[in-house]
Amino acid sequence: MMSVVSLVYASSPRGSGFIVYASPEAFLAMTCEHVVRGYRELQIFFPGETKAYKARVLRHDPTIDLALISFLPDGDCLQRRVPLRFADLNAPLNCGAVRMIGYHQVPQGRLLSPGVFDGNLTVQEADQTDDPEMKLRSIQFLNCNYASEPGTSGGPILKGNRVVGVNSDSFGGHKFSISVIGVCNTLRRWLNMENSGVGIDDMLAMLARE
């Protein structure tokens, strides 16, 4: 949980995010586009800490609700913060226990540590249709049944110790989240590499150099 961060603007918590890349030159955190919408810069807080890091929005995409933010690390970051790793693109995304980690909202101030919300992956529409376009869209999203609260948007969804998705929205008691496949496809669009086989880690390294 030490790599799950709280995103704040003008002293107001906006949502959650998680570290996906770390180097002495830059740290990258992933979150949802609607969390950072309208902002060029925010503050990042690590669990249990009051020190703020000034971050800028590096990329955002409202069509899939994904964003990437960048900030300069210090010695504490480099020594203690380990990026979360994404699951393999071929990992099953329609079953299994998951946990979502995020900072839910409180009446005043902000939580110093994120909460953990347990649940399961549920059947995707892609498993129930023969329409190629529907399948392509559906595999970019996850259906989950964990409970969550406002403020947890942008938090990672973990299956074991790997990220399978990013918590995004809810409807009718189900959570709709961007899958690891959706993350990979979005990074490829941002880098104009749609037809490449470049992996997530390599693409994050490219974006960190911008």
XYZ file of C-alpha atoms in Angstrom:
210
model
C 0.000 0.000 0.000
C 3.001 2.324 0.251
C 2.789 2.977 -3.485
C -0.887 4.045 -3.428
C -1.149 7.828 -3.238
C -3.730 10.491 -2.432
C -4.255 13.253 -4.997
C -5.126 16.699 -3.647
C -5.923 20.062 -5.236
C -6.159 23.270 -3.175
C -6.305 21.247 0.058
C -9.249 19.211 -1.273
C -8.785 15.455 -1.850
C -9.659 14.585 -5.440
C -9.024 10.858 -5.636
C -6.467 8.084 -5.546
C -3.581 6.923 -7.699
C -0.599 4.592 -7.651
C 3.073 4.681 -8.587
C 3.771 2.890 -11.884
C 7.314 4.076 -12.674
C 10.251 5.263 -10.592
C 13.649 6.681 -11.475
C 15.924 9.385 -10.027
C 14.632 11.742 -12.742
C 10.879 11.198 -12.454
C 8.102 9.239 -10.785
C 4.872 8.461 -12.634
C 1.509 7.811 -11.009
C -1.625 6.519 -12.747
C -5.149 7.611 -11.917
C -8.492 8.311 -13.618
C -8.980 11.207 -16.003
C -12.020 12.497 -14.103
C -9.873 12.806 -10.948
C -7.523 15.324 -12.601
C -9.991 16.898 -15.038
C -9.467 20.655 -15.277
C -6.143 20.597 -13.422
C -2.624 20.986 -14.737
C -0.986 20.399 -11.360
C -1.920 18.618 -8.141
C -0.284 17.483 -4.922
C 0.610 13.880 -4.168
C 0.698 12.447 -0.654
C 2.115 9.040 0.273
C 0.435 6.892 2.947
C 0.926 8.105 6.510
C 2.790 11.245 5.473
C 2.044 14.964 5.398
C 4.748 15.914 2.908
C 3.312 16.971 -0.447
C 4.907 16.438 -3.865
C 3.980 18.834 -6.661
C 2.834 16.847 -9.691
C 1.830 17.750 -13.228
C -0.664 16.016 -15.489
C 1.404 14.371 -18.208
C -1.330 12.621 -20.233
C -5.091 12.212 -19.925
C -7.829 10.517 -21.949
C -11.510 11.125 -21.131
C -12.708 8.426 -23.532
C -11.310 5.666 -21.321
C -10.973 7.757 -18.116
C -7.237 7.297 -17.642
C -4.495 9.786 -16.737
C -0.783 9.788 -15.989
C 0.898 12.324 -13.698
C 4.579 13.045 -13.135
C 6.563 14.427 -10.198
C 10.168 14.813 -9.116
C 11.284 12.368 -6.413
C 13.516 12.952 -3.430
C 15.730 10.545 -1.505
C 12.824 9.204 0.534
C 10.907 8.285 -2.624
C 13.844 6.518 -4.177
C 14.597 4.479 -1.063
C 11.073 3.447 -0.028
C 8.659 3.608 -2.966
C 8.389 0.664 -5.313
C 6.170 0.910 -8.405
C 3.275 -1.510 -8.636
C 3.602 -4.009 -11.462
C 0.896 -4.745 -14.012
C -0.423 -8.219 -14.684
C 0.381 -10.074 -17.884
C -1.900 -9.060 -20.752
C -2.991 -12.687 -21.108
C -4.038 -13.045 -17.463
C -7.710 -14.097 -16.948
C -9.837 -11.024 -16.297
C -13.260 -12.581 -15.749
C -12.838 -14.423 -12.447
C -10.842 -14.469 -9.234
C -10.500 -12.523 -5.999
C -9.249 -8.925 -6.185
C -8.681 -6.039 -3.823
C -8.952 -2.365 -4.644
C -6.912 0.126 -2.619
C -7.924 3.774 -2.363
C -8.487 6.825 -0.169
C -12.215 7.257 0.435
C -13.507 10.695 1.322
C -14.070 11.848 4.914
C -16.143 14.839 6.132
C -13.080 16.932 6.885
C -9.456 16.723 5.800
C -8.125 13.568 4.186
C -7.244 10.046 5.177
C -3.571 9.435 5.885
C -3.774 5.794 4.799
C -5.836 4.088 2.083
C -8.545 1.503 2.649
C -8.679 -1.984 1.157
C -11.867 -3.158 -0.588
C -12.161 -6.874 -1.313
C -14.233 -8.407 -4.076
C -14.198 -10.556 -7.199
C -13.913 -10.146 -10.926
C -17.192 -10.968 -12.638
C -18.094 -12.076 -16.171
C -17.425 -9.521 -18.878
C -19.696 -8.740 -21.825
C -16.874 -9.915 -24.077
C -17.460 -13.449 -22.789
C -21.106 -13.344 -23.885
C -20.976 -11.866 -27.392
C -19.620 -12.759 -30.818
C -19.510 -9.124 -31.954
C -15.796 -8.333 -32.609
C -16.240 -4.608 -31.878
C -18.023 -5.329 -28.600
C -15.325 -7.811 -27.612
C -12.569 -5.276 -28.358
C -14.239 -2.611 -26.210
C -15.183 -4.950 -23.376
C -11.711 -6.391 -22.814
C -10.518 -2.848 -22.024
C -12.728 -2.801 -18.923
C -13.294 -4.956 -15.842
C -16.486 -5.794 -13.984
C -15.952 -6.160 -10.221
C -18.219 -6.443 -7.190
C -16.105 -4.895 -4.416
C -17.645 -2.143 -2.303
C -16.005 1.258 -2.537
C -16.517 4.877 -1.557
C -16.187 8.282 -3.268
C -12.524 9.239 -3.453
C -11.255 5.807 -4.431
C -11.346 6.531 -8.178
C -7.901 5.933 -9.617
C -6.959 3.309 -7.061
C -5.303 0.078 -8.268
C -7.150 -3.229 -8.493
C -4.812 -6.041 -7.490
C -5.092 -9.731 -8.252
C -2.405 -11.260 -6.103
C 0.386 -8.701 -6.211
C -0.213 -7.498 -9.773
C -2.399 -4.669 -11.045
C -5.221 -5.887 -13.287
C -7.114 -2.607 -13.446
C -7.760 0.961 -12.322
C -10.914 1.730 -10.301
C -13.109 4.072 -12.343
C -16.895 4.133 -11.922
C -19.905 2.257 -10.552
C -23.422 1.485 -11.735
C -26.095 -0.761 -10.282
C -23.795 -2.123 -7.601
C -21.057 -3.120 -10.067
C -17.694 -1.426 -10.456
C -16.402 -0.641 -13.915
C -12.661 -0.259 -14.171
C -10.024 0.100 -16.840
C -8.321 -3.243 -17.383
C -4.615 -3.836 -17.852
C -5.400 -4.271 -21.565
C -7.100 -0.870 -21.600
C -4.062 0.645 -19.894
C -1.703 -0.879 -22.454
C -3.835 0.234 -25.429
C -4.062 3.775 -24.035
C -0.285 4.039 -23.563
C 0.207 2.875 -27.128
C -2.186 5.555 -28.419
C -0.409 8.252 -26.409
C 2.894 7.217 -27.979
C 1.477 6.595 -31.489
C 2.525 2.952 -31.214
C -0.854 1.228 -31.727
C 0.552 -1.542 -33.900
C 3.619 -2.262 -31.801
C 4.216 -4.992 -29.285
C 5.982 -2.712 -26.799
C 5.127 -3.578 -23.189
C 3.708 -1.346 -20.464
C 6.973 -0.927 -18.525
C 8.880 0.189 -21.617
C 6.178 2.659 -22.607
C 6.089 4.168 -19.124
C 9.855 4.686 -19.337
C 9.395 6.530 -22.633
C 6.702 8.783 -21.180
C 8.801 9.516 -18.079
C 11.429 11.118 -20.308
C 9.005 13.739 -21.596
